[in-house]
GROMACS .gro file of C-alpha atoms in nm:
model
  472
    1MET     CA    1  -1.951   2.370   0.624
    2ALA     CA    2  -2.022   2.009   0.510
    3ASN     CA    3  -2.279   1.828   0.560
    4GLY     CA    4  -2.388   1.436   0.585
    5PHE     CA    5  -2.455   1.111   0.710
    6ILE     CA    6  -2.236   0.788   0.805
    7PRO     CA    7  -2.306   0.536   0.533
    8THR     CA    8  -2.567   0.290   0.680
    9PRO     CA    9  -2.391  -0.067   0.776
   10HIS     CA   10  -2.536  -0.286   0.513
   11ALA     CA   11  -2.345  -0.047   0.300
   12ILE     CA   12  -1.993  -0.197   0.461
   13LYS     CA   13  -1.941  -0.553   0.342
   14VAL     CA   14  -1.584  -0.624   0.492
   15ASP     CA   15  -1.585  -0.907   0.763
   16THR     CA   16  -1.451  -0.785   1.006
   17ARG     CA   17  -1.449  -1.090   1.248
   18GLY     CA   18  -1.117  -1.193   1.364
   19ALA     CA   19  -0.917  -0.891   1.252
   20VAL     CA   20  -0.562  -0.848   1.331
   21ILE     CA   21  -0.354  -0.554   1.300
   22LEU     CA   22  -0.003  -0.667   1.238
   23GLN     CA   23   0.294  -0.624   1.318
   24GLU     CA   24   0.569  -0.412   1.159
   25GLU     CA   25   0.973  -0.384   1.161
   26SER     CA   26   1.020  -0.028   1.201
   27PRO     CA   27   0.900   0.300   1.383
   28GLU     CA   28   0.864   0.442   1.057
   29THR     CA   29   0.560   0.234   0.969
   30ARG     CA   30   0.413   0.258   1.295
   31ASP     CA   31   0.076   0.408   1.227
   32SER     CA   32   0.092   0.196   0.857
   33ARG     CA   33   0.050  -0.158   1.018
   34GLY     CA   34  -0.146  -0.422   0.793
   35ILE     CA   35  -0.534  -0.545   0.899
   36TYR     CA   36  -0.546  -0.901   0.870
   37PHE     CA   37  -0.918  -0.998   0.762
   38PRO     CA   38  -0.880  -1.409   0.793
   39ASN     CA   39  -1.293  -1.416   0.662
   40HIS     CA   40  -1.311  -1.175   0.418
   41ILE     CA   41  -1.349  -1.381   0.063
   42GLU     CA   42  -1.490  -1.115  -0.183
   43PRO     CA   43  -1.211  -1.005  -0.442
   44VAL     CA   44  -1.153  -0.629  -0.423
   45SER     CA   45  -0.948  -0.436  -0.689
   46HIS     CA   46  -1.003  -0.088  -0.639
   47ILE     CA   47  -0.708   0.155  -0.426
   48ALA     CA   48  -0.830   0.443  -0.231
   49VAL     CA   49  -0.576   0.731  -0.266
   50ASP     CA   50  -0.626   1.063   0.025
   51ILE     CA   51  -0.409   1.314  -0.136
   52GLY     CA   52  -0.323   1.617   0.169
   53GLY     CA   53  -0.153   1.906   0.141
   54SER     CA   54   0.202   1.728   0.275
   55LEU     CA   55   0.096   1.341   0.276
   56ALA     CA   56  -0.060   1.122  -0.020
   57LYS     CA   57  -0.201   0.788   0.120
   58VAL     CA   58  -0.262   0.494  -0.004
   59ILE     CA   59  -0.501   0.174   0.102
   60TYR     CA   60  -0.530  -0.155  -0.124
   61PHE     CA   61  -0.643  -0.492  -0.040
   62THR     CA   62  -0.466  -0.803  -0.148
   63ARG     CA   63  -0.479  -1.187  -0.155
   64SER     CA   64  -0.118  -1.334   0.014
   65PRO     CA   65   0.012  -1.677  -0.077
   66VAL     CA   66   0.118  -1.690   0.293
   67PRO     CA   67  -0.035  -1.641   0.617
   68PRO     CA   68   0.100  -1.295   0.772
   69ALA     CA   69   0.406  -1.321   0.967
   70SER     CA   70   0.310  -1.244   1.295
   71SER     CA   71   0.037  -1.031   1.438
   72SER     CA   72   0.006  -0.800   1.704
   73SER     CA   73  -0.007  -0.972   2.087
   74ASP     CA   74  -0.142  -0.620   2.238
   75SER     CA   75  -0.270  -0.686   2.527
   76GLU     CA   76  -0.575  -0.497   2.679
   77SER     CA   77  -0.325  -0.273   2.819
   78SER     CA   78   0.026  -0.169   2.784
   79THR     CA   79   0.233   0.116   2.887
   80ALA     CA   80   0.452   0.426   2.728
   81SER     CA   81   0.607   0.774   2.811
   82SER     CA   82   0.671   1.083   2.650
   83ASP     CA   83   1.012   0.986   2.598
   84SER     CA   84   0.945   0.613   2.506
   85VAL     CA   85   0.865   0.495   2.113
   86SER     CA   86   0.633   0.643   1.985
   87THR     CA   87   0.348   0.357   1.979
   88PRO     CA   88   0.125   0.182   2.188
   89ASP     CA   89   0.342  -0.126   2.157
   90ASP     CA   90   0.647  -0.149   2.345
   91ASP     CA   91   0.801  -0.390   2.158
   92ILE     CA   92   0.964  -0.182   1.854
   93GLU     CA   93   1.269   0.008   1.937
   94ALA     CA   94   1.279   0.357   1.716
   95ARG     CA   95   1.487   0.412   1.412
   96VAL     CA   96   1.841   0.501   1.437
   97PRO     CA   97   1.828   0.851   1.243
   98GLY     CA   98   1.994   0.873   0.956
   99THR     CA   99   1.986   0.465   0.883
  100PRO     CA  100   1.760   0.345   0.547
  101ALA     CA  101   1.351   0.378   0.554
  102PRO     CA  102   1.191   0.042   0.494
  103SER     CA  103   1.157  -0.049   0.161
  104ARG     CA  104   0.840   0.002  -0.004
  105THR     CA  105   0.882  -0.233  -0.273
  106LYS     CA  106   0.752  -0.548  -0.058
  107PHE     CA  107   0.436  -0.679  -0.138
  108THR     CA  108   0.257  -1.003  -0.008
  109GLY     CA  109   0.021  -1.018  -0.227
  110ALA     CA  110  -0.174  -0.928  -0.505
  111LEU     CA  111  -0.522  -0.739  -0.623
  112THR     CA  112  -0.793  -0.981  -0.712
  113PRO     CA  113  -0.976  -0.887  -1.049
  114LEU     CA  114  -1.311  -0.850  -1.015
  115THR     CA  115  -1.440  -0.832  -1.399
  116LEU     CA  116  -1.187  -0.996  -1.640
  117GLU     CA  117  -1.256  -1.280  -1.913
  118ALA     CA  118  -1.153  -1.580  -1.715
  119PRO     CA  119  -0.867  -1.769  -1.793
  120ARG     CA  120  -0.945  -2.134  -1.774
  121ILE     CA  121  -0.809  -2.275  -1.478
  122ASN     CA  122  -0.674  -2.625  -1.616
  123LYS     CA  123  -0.749  -2.797  -2.034
  124PHE     CA  124  -1.032  -2.952  -1.862
  125GLU     CA  125  -1.301  -2.682  -1.725
  126PRO     CA  126  -1.485  -2.511  -1.949
  127ASP     CA  127  -1.464  -2.123  -2.025
  128LEU     CA  128  -1.655  -1.948  -1.841
  129THR     CA  129  -1.864  -1.608  -1.869
  130GLY     CA  130  -2.092  -1.394  -1.676
  131GLY     CA  131  -2.184  -1.409  -1.320
  132HIS     CA  132  -2.012  -1.814  -1.321
  133PHE     CA  133  -1.685  -1.604  -1.348
  134ARG     CA  134  -1.687  -1.474  -1.027
  135GLY     CA  135  -1.708  -1.810  -0.880
  136ALA     CA  136  -1.417  -1.957  -1.030
  137LEU     CA  137  -1.228  -1.685  -0.950
  138LEU     CA  138  -1.287  -1.673  -0.568
  139ARG     CA  139  -1.236  -2.083  -0.603
  140ARG     CA  140  -0.882  -1.958  -0.786
  141ALA     CA  141  -0.814  -1.737  -0.520
  142THR     CA  142  -0.859  -2.013  -0.250
  143LEU     CA  143  -0.667  -2.245  -0.397
  144GLN     CA  144  -0.350  -1.999  -0.458
  145ASN     CA  145  -0.410  -1.846  -0.140
  146VAL     CA  146  -0.431  -1.892   0.258
  147PRO     CA  147  -0.846  -1.807   0.314
  148GLY     CA  148  -0.869  -1.392   0.365
  149GLY     CA  149  -0.657  -1.103   0.254
  150GLU     CA  150  -0.458  -0.784   0.401
  151LEU     CA  151  -0.558  -0.419   0.400
  152ASN     CA  152  -0.250  -0.268   0.321
  153PHE     CA  153  -0.142   0.077   0.421
  154GLU     CA  154   0.119   0.331   0.256
  155ARG     CA  155   0.222   0.694   0.248
  156PHE     CA  156   0.415   0.935   0.014
  157GLU     CA  157   0.484   1.328   0.023
  158THR     CA  158   0.267   1.523  -0.181
  159ASP     CA  159   0.581   1.731  -0.282
  160ASN     CA  160   0.685   1.340  -0.443
  161ILE     CA  161   0.376   1.250  -0.610
  162HIS     CA  162   0.541   1.025  -0.942
  163GLU     CA  163   0.627   0.841  -0.634
  164CYS     CA  164   0.284   0.755  -0.516
  165VAL     CA  165   0.196   0.693  -0.884
  166GLU     CA  166   0.507   0.442  -0.964
  167PHE     CA  167   0.397   0.204  -0.644
  168ILE     CA  168   0.062   0.184  -0.774
  169GLN     CA  169   0.172   0.132  -1.110
  170HIS     CA  170   0.395  -0.184  -1.000
  171LEU     CA  171   0.132  -0.290  -0.787
  172ILE     CA  172  -0.109  -0.318  -1.088
  173ASP     CA  173   0.195  -0.488  -1.299
  174ARG     CA  174   0.250  -0.701  -1.017
  175SER     CA  175  -0.098  -0.802  -0.982
  176ALA     CA  176  -0.179  -0.916  -1.338
  177LYS     CA  177   0.097  -1.083  -1.342
  178VAL     CA  178   0.033  -1.326  -1.056
  179ASN     CA  179  -0.362  -1.352  -1.178
  180ARG     CA  180  -0.216  -1.428  -1.567
  181VAL     CA  181  -0.423  -1.170  -1.727
  182SER     CA  182  -0.321  -0.904  -1.904
  183ILE     CA  183  -0.178  -0.557  -1.779
  184ASP     CA  184  -0.486  -0.395  -1.991
  185GLU     CA  185  -0.751  -0.653  -1.878
  186MET     CA  186  -0.601  -0.554  -1.514
  187ARG     CA  187  -0.657  -0.236  -1.562
  188LYS     CA  188  -1.018  -0.253  -1.687
  189SER     CA  189  -1.073  -0.367  -1.319
  190VAL     CA  190  -0.883  -0.141  -1.118
  191LYS     CA  191  -1.042   0.167  -0.992
  192ILE     CA  192  -0.897   0.503  -0.779
  193MET     CA  193  -1.109   0.601  -0.488
  194ALA     CA  194  -0.932   0.948  -0.452
  195THR     CA  195  -1.002   1.184  -0.147
  196GLY     CA  196  -0.850   1.517  -0.010
  197GLY     CA  197  -0.789   1.819  -0.195
  198GLY     CA  198  -0.522   1.656  -0.419
  199ALA     CA  199  -0.803   1.410  -0.534
  200HIS     CA  200  -0.900   1.756  -0.789
  201LYS     CA  201  -0.554   1.845  -0.795
  202TYR     CA  202  -0.397   1.516  -0.905
  203TYR     CA  203  -0.699   1.369  -1.120
  204GLU     CA  204  -0.555   1.374  -1.443
  205LEU     CA  205  -0.194   1.260  -1.335
  206PHE     CA  206  -0.353   0.977  -1.159
  207GLN     CA  207  -0.602   0.892  -1.462
  208ASN     CA  208  -0.336   0.952  -1.754
  209SER     CA  209  -0.067   0.782  -1.625
  210LEU     CA  210  -0.215   0.482  -1.525
  211SER     CA  211  -0.512   0.430  -1.760
  212VAL     CA  212  -0.788   0.309  -1.492
  213GLU     CA  213  -1.096   0.503  -1.399
  214VAL     CA  214  -1.014   0.773  -1.076
  215ARG     CA  215  -1.365   0.878  -0.888
  216PRO     CA  216  -1.318   1.152  -0.654
  217GLU     CA  217  -1.477   1.137  -0.292
  218ASP     CA  218  -1.615   1.413  -0.060
  219GLU     CA  219  -1.370   1.441   0.192
  220MET     CA  220  -1.515   1.509   0.478
  221GLU     CA  221  -1.788   1.216   0.396
  222CYS     CA  222  -1.475   1.017   0.406
  223LEU     CA  223  -1.373   1.110   0.715
  224ILE     CA  224  -1.651   0.988   0.879
  225THR     CA  225  -1.685   0.697   0.736
  226GLY     CA  226  -1.360   0.591   0.794
  227LEU     CA  227  -1.359   0.698   1.154
  228ASN     CA  228  -1.692   0.454   1.121
  229PHE     CA  229  -1.508   0.162   1.005
  230ILE     CA  230  -1.153   0.165   1.174
  231THR     CA  231  -1.327   0.195   1.560
  232SER     CA  232  -1.486  -0.158   1.503
  233ILE     CA  233  -1.141  -0.332   1.442
  234PRO     CA  234  -1.021  -0.439   1.780
  235ASN     CA  235  -0.693  -0.254   1.944
  236GLU     CA  236  -0.731  -0.011   1.688
  237ALA     CA  237  -0.914   0.261   1.948
  238TYR     CA  238  -0.680   0.361   2.265
  239THR     CA  239  -0.616   0.610   2.524
  240PHE     CA  240  -0.388   0.754   2.778
  241SER     CA  241  -0.482   0.641   3.114
  242ASP     CA  242  -0.593   0.897   3.409
  243GLU     CA  243  -0.391   0.664   3.604
  244LEU     CA  244  -0.019   0.738   3.594
  245ILE     CA  245   0.185   0.450   3.584
  246ASP     CA  246   0.413   0.278   3.841
  247SER     CA  247   0.709   0.416   3.763
  248VAL     CA  248   0.682   0.790   3.766
  249SER     CA  249   0.336   0.758   4.021
  250HIS     CA  250   0.551   0.796   4.331
  251SER     CA  251   0.760   1.126   4.153
  252LYS     CA  252   0.723   1.423   4.421
  253ARG     CA  253   0.673   1.635   4.105
  254LEU     CA  254   0.383   1.419   4.003
  255ASN     CA  255   0.207   1.379   4.331
  256ALA     CA  256  -0.016   1.660   4.348
  257ASP     CA  257  -0.255   1.665   4.057
  258PRO     CA  258  -0.155   1.837   3.749
  259GLU     CA  259  -0.324   2.168   3.694
  260ARG     CA  260  -0.253   2.226   3.355
  261PRO     CA  261  -0.056   2.079   3.033
  262SER     CA  262   0.368   2.106   3.131
  263PRO     CA  263   0.664   2.052   2.967
  264ASN     CA  264   0.704   1.715   3.096
  265PRO     CA  265   0.385   1.540   3.070
  266PRO     CA  266   0.321   1.252   3.268
  267LYS     CA  267   0.391   0.917   3.149
  268TYR     CA  268   0.031   0.685   3.104
  269GLY     CA  269  -0.125   0.357   3.062
  270VAL     CA  270  -0.197   0.288   2.717
  271SER     CA  271  -0.582   0.162   2.726
  272PHE     CA  272  -0.767  -0.054   2.432
  273ASP     CA  273  -1.121  -0.031   2.385
  274PRO     CA  274  -1.289  -0.339   2.491
  275HIS     CA  275  -1.576  -0.288   2.286
  276PRO     CA  276  -1.457  -0.167   1.935
  277ASN     CA  277  -1.697   0.087   1.777
  278ALA     CA  278  -1.727   0.449   1.703
  279GLN     CA  279  -1.944   0.580   1.987
  280LEU     CA  280  -2.127   0.875   1.884
  281PRO     CA  281  -2.166   1.107   1.898
  282CYS     CA  282  -1.796   1.257   1.928
  283LEU     CA  283  -1.566   1.538   1.790
  284LEU     CA  284  -1.360   1.425   1.540
  285VAL     CA  285  -1.021   1.643   1.498
  286ASN     CA  286  -0.774   1.571   1.197
  287ILE     CA  287  -0.444   1.709   1.238
  288GLY     CA  288  -0.280   1.695   0.851
  289SER     CA  289  -0.099   2.019   0.729
  290GLY     CA  290  -0.373   2.175   0.898
  291VAL     CA  291  -0.637   2.087   1.158
  292SER     CA  292  -1.047   2.049   1.082
  293ILE     CA  293  -1.293   1.983   1.339
  294ILE     CA  294  -1.592   1.768   1.277
  295LYS     CA  295  -1.888   1.738   1.509
  296VAL     CA  296  -2.064   1.398   1.465
  297ASP     CA  297  -2.447   1.347   1.613
  298GLU     CA  298  -2.534   1.032   1.710
  299ALA     CA  299  -2.748   0.945   1.425
  300GLY     CA  300  -2.400   1.018   1.202
  301LYS     CA  301  -2.446   1.362   1.054
  302PHE     CA  302  -2.131   1.549   1.072
  303GLU     CA  303  -2.092   1.905   1.028
  304ARG     CA  304  -1.723   2.104   1.011
  305VAL     CA  305  -1.744   2.348   1.308
  306SER     CA  306  -1.394   2.497   1.332
  307GLY     CA  307  -0.989   2.411   1.253
  308THR     CA  308  -0.690   2.581   1.250
  309SER     CA  309  -0.444   2.669   1.007
  310LEU     CA  310  -0.158   2.558   1.288
  311GLY     CA  311  -0.117   2.197   1.193
  312GLY     CA  312   0.136   1.940   1.071
  313GLY     CA  313   0.263   2.137   0.800
  314THR     CA  314   0.318   2.455   1.044
  315LEU     CA  315   0.547   2.194   1.245
  316TRP     CA  316   0.664   2.101   0.975
  317GLY     CA  317   0.755   2.402   0.763
  318LEU     CA  318   0.925   2.550   1.091
  319LEU     CA  319   1.109   2.291   1.183
  320SER     CA  320   1.226   2.232   0.852
  321LEU     CA  321   1.421   2.614   0.911
  322LEU     CA  322   1.500   2.598   1.223
  323THR     CA  323   1.656   2.262   1.260
  324PRO     CA  324   1.913   2.002   1.003
  325ALA     CA  325   1.574   1.725   1.013
  326SER     CA  326   1.485   1.654   0.600
  327SER     CA  327   1.155   1.428   0.709
  328PHE     CA  328   0.885   1.447   0.956
  329ASP     CA  329   1.002   1.108   1.132
  330GLU     CA  330   1.385   1.287   1.156
  331MET     CA  331   1.173   1.582   1.363
  332LEU     CA  332   1.011   1.370   1.599
  333ALA     CA  333   1.337   1.182   1.666
  334LEU     CA  334   1.456   1.527   1.783
  335SER     CA  335   1.238   1.623   1.974
  336GLU     CA  336   1.261   1.265   2.175
  337LYS     CA  337   1.617   1.411   2.298
  338GLY     CA  338   1.525   1.757   2.336
  339ASP     CA  339   1.432   1.984   2.644
  340ASN     CA  340   1.205   2.224   2.570
  341ALA     CA  341   1.307   2.377   2.931
  342ASN     CA  342   1.621   2.569   2.762
  343VAL     CA  343   1.407   2.723   2.494
  344ASP     CA  344   1.056   2.790   2.631
  345MET     CA  345   0.975   3.051   2.968
  346LEU     CA  346   0.879   2.881   3.236
  347ILE     CA  347   0.651   3.007   3.520
  348SER     CA  348   0.934   2.926   3.764
  349ASP     CA  349   1.112   3.158   3.500
  350ILE     CA  350   0.896   3.441   3.654
  351TYR     CA  351   0.833   3.378   3.983
  352GLY     CA  352   1.103   3.172   4.075
  353GLN     CA  353   0.852   2.889   4.210
  354ASP     CA  354   0.468   2.816   4.169
  355TYR     CA  355   0.226   3.034   4.100
  356GLY     CA  356   0.029   2.879   4.395
  357ARG     CA  357  -0.273   3.147   4.387
  358LEU     CA  358  -0.380   3.090   4.012
  359GLY     CA  359  -0.244   2.731   4.075
  360LEU     CA  360  -0.027   2.724   3.805
  361LYS     CA  361   0.296   2.498   3.926
  362SER     CA  362   0.682   2.628   3.806
  363THR     CA  363   0.716   2.420   3.577
  364VAL     CA  364   0.361   2.523   3.342
  365ILE     CA  365   0.503   2.652   2.989
  366ALA     CA  366   0.436   3.054   3.024
  367SER     CA  367   0.590   3.113   2.678
  368SER     CA  368   0.709   2.910   2.418
  369PHE     CA  369   1.020   2.972   2.277
  370GLY     CA  370   0.976   3.292   2.547
  371LYS     CA  371   1.409   3.254   2.626
  372VAL     CA  372   1.500   3.283   2.261
  373PHE     CA  373   1.490   3.636   2.263
  374LYS     CA  374   1.713   3.884   2.558
  375LYS     CA  375   1.715   4.224   2.455
  376GLY     CA  376   2.048   4.380   2.494
  377THR     CA  377   2.240   4.039   2.479
  378GLU     CA  378   2.453   3.808   2.182
  379LYS     CA  379   2.234   3.596   2.059
  380ARG     CA  380   2.200   3.217   2.187
  381THR     CA  381   2.232   2.907   1.976
  382PHE     CA  382   1.981   2.654   2.036
  383LYS     CA  383   1.998   2.275   2.032
  384PRO     CA  384   1.805   2.146   1.739
  385GLU     CA  385   1.624   1.892   1.964
  386ASP     CA  386   1.533   2.161   2.202
  387ILE     CA  387   1.373   2.339   1.973
  388SER     CA  388   1.180   2.067   1.805
  389ARG     CA  389   1.055   1.964   2.148
  390SER     CA  390   0.932   2.299   2.238
  391LEU     CA  391   0.749   2.332   1.874
  392LEU     CA  392   0.610   2.001   1.936
  393TYR     CA  393   0.471   2.103   2.241
  394ALA     CA  394   0.349   2.453   2.095
  395VAL     CA  395   0.162   2.295   1.804
  396SER     CA  396   0.010   2.031   2.031
  397ASN     CA  397  -0.127   2.236   2.311
  398ASN     CA  398  -0.289   2.456   2.109
  399ILE     CA  399  -0.454   2.225   1.883
  400GLY     CA  400  -0.578   2.055   2.223
  401GLN     CA  401  -0.729   2.347   2.396
  402ILE     CA  402  -0.889   2.451   2.061
  403ALA     CA  403  -1.026   2.035   2.047
  404TYR     CA  404  -1.201   2.135   2.395
  405MET     CA  405  -1.332   2.426   2.343
  406ASN     CA  406  -1.539   2.268   2.038
  407ALA     CA  407  -1.604   2.019   2.241
  408GLU     CA  408  -1.745   2.187   2.534
  409LYS     CA  409  -1.942   2.391   2.306
  410TYR     CA  410  -2.133   2.158   2.161
  411GLY     CA  411  -2.125   1.937   2.471
  412LEU     CA  412  -1.931   1.606   2.360
  413ASP     CA  413  -1.770   1.423   2.558
  414ARG     CA  414  -1.578   1.245   2.347
  415ILE     CA  415  -1.258   1.359   2.112
  416TYR     CA  416  -1.120   1.132   1.834
  417PHE     CA  417  -0.780   1.258   1.691
  418GLY     CA  418  -0.662   1.150   1.377
  419GLY     CA  419  -0.433   1.296   1.080
  420CYS     CA  420  -0.062   1.207   1.015
  421PHE     CA  421   0.074   1.526   1.237
  422ILE     CA  422   0.035   1.207   1.543
  423ARG     CA  423   0.214   0.970   1.393
  424GLY     CA  424   0.162   0.753   1.688
  425HIS     CA  425   0.418   0.943   1.888
  426ALA     CA  426   0.387   0.924   2.246
  427ALA     CA  427   0.518   1.260   2.380
  428THR     CA  428   0.240   1.414   2.081
  429ILE     CA  429  -0.036   1.198   2.234
  430SER     CA  430   0.018   1.219   2.569
  431THR     CA  431   0.033   1.626   2.521
  432LEU     CA  432  -0.270   1.628   2.335
  433SER     CA  433  -0.400   1.386   2.637
  434TYR     CA  434  -0.304   1.595   2.939
  435ALA     CA  435  -0.432   1.937   2.767
  436ILE     CA  436  -0.758   1.763   2.697
  437ARG     CA  437  -0.762   1.632   3.081
  438PHE     CA  438  -0.688   1.998   3.252
  439TRP     CA  439  -0.898   2.200   3.078
  440SER     CA  440  -1.230   1.962   3.063
  441LYS     CA  441  -1.119   1.858   3.435
  442GLY     CA  442  -1.113   1.497   3.328
  443THR     CA  443  -1.459   1.499   3.190
  444LYS     CA  444  -1.399   1.463   2.840
  445LYS     CA  445  -1.196   1.186   2.709
  446ALA     CA  446  -0.934   1.218   2.430
  447MET     CA  447  -0.960   0.898   2.187
  448PHE     CA  448  -0.598   0.767   1.939
  449LEU     CA  449  -0.604   0.541   1.642
  450ARG     CA  450  -0.323   0.334   1.541
  451HIS     CA  451  -0.411   0.425   1.187
  452GLU     CA  452  -0.512   0.816   1.222
  453GLY     CA  453  -0.318   0.901   0.891
  454PHE     CA  454  -0.543   0.712   0.697
  455LEU     CA  455  -0.921   0.798   0.792
  456GLY     CA  456  -0.978   0.925   0.495
  457ALA     CA  457  -0.828   0.694   0.258
  458ILE     CA  458  -1.012   0.411   0.460
  459GLY     CA  459  -1.315   0.591   0.440
  460ALA     CA  460  -1.276   0.614   0.064
  461TRP     CA  461  -1.207   0.252   0.031
  462ILE     CA  462  -1.491   0.129   0.224
  463LYS     CA  463  -1.760   0.304   0.056
  464ASN     CA  464  -1.680   0.151  -0.296
  465ILE     CA  465  -1.713  -0.237  -0.111
  466GLU     CA  466  -1.894  -0.325  -0.398
  467SER     CA  467  -2.200  -0.566  -0.229
  468PRO     CA  468  -2.186  -0.946  -0.257
  469THR     CA  469  -2.367  -1.127  -0.535
  470THR     CA  470  -2.562  -1.448  -0.493
  471ASP     CA  471  -2.468  -1.590  -0.888
  472LEU     CA  472  -2.139  -1.767  -0.731
   0.00000   0.00000   0.00000
């Protein structure tokens, strides 16, 4: 078991006033939107890396020479469906499978070095050392950049961890050029805050390849610290509301109160928390390759109380065997086009109708993949789309039920779901929401996050923000 406390508020020095979540041009980056902090002036040079079994997540803060091109214009609520684009926004179209993913080489700014010898800004300015340098550095950054800066999010497959290392090396090189310092001086300023299991496995790789200091951080503590910070950002935390949206609320199939997670979860309205903050106590269900379930009390003390090995790695692995999809996003795209009723055995397949005595509707999944095996018949071929949807529901429903049972055991009504498994995918979110709603009879709330896969990296980054100095 891991125990600890959320750092006290004074340890977090990022000025979040006016924070805005930026738009992205592709659903592949829907969980990686930058966050613009217009009022944060402190320079930041450290980089946070959360290395899991499947994905490595990277966070870094840059000053930009131009204002952000666009910002999120979300209202307090919007709509989404289980078959719609997998994001709370309704203005981004799904990328056609097979088209190139967004380039990872676009940079809008650079890291700002903290502890370098100051080059002269002009020939009339004397050399600056010690505490005076930081003030000069801030003044120079203000002249060269717009106020504030952007918190950037990137992810890489852990199997291709060298791509992650190359990306960070390119960022350091570019930052040195932008700040007009040598690469050696830049490396002295940059630190890598590493968390996740891979922080230990790849420690020497990062340190030797990048020639920078690497500091391991506790995984569970970073998750909770990340949750505490990111939920303070407007339009970050959201729910799929209990009220069905108008387009489906008149459907005969959905007029009756839902009894159980079905193969076609109802459409929900997306509602953002009007008062952003981490409302404790809560349960954090972090869905990565596996699943960790963490109980957080009202004082911020946390404990890993449960988990399951059937997580995102399970879905990814099985769909790699069963479908032609070569990436997690392609698998999600396939699931959006599938009909799991062709694969799953439903209540109607057994009883021919609803099972009224137990309150089970005809559309309820009685057995995931129950139609695949038929004794004495020729082996059938199933569409990759149907297989993808069936397995997505099976894994999501299983996680939802385990989450509910732990929330019930510890008397917690608020359940935050995090981890790259979710990826802002509407079918996944609606299934988890529906499962929590059904099993708790509406007494518990499933909460989701725009940056759900980056909690650990956010925690590692925010834990290492240095306190402001007074010698500016």
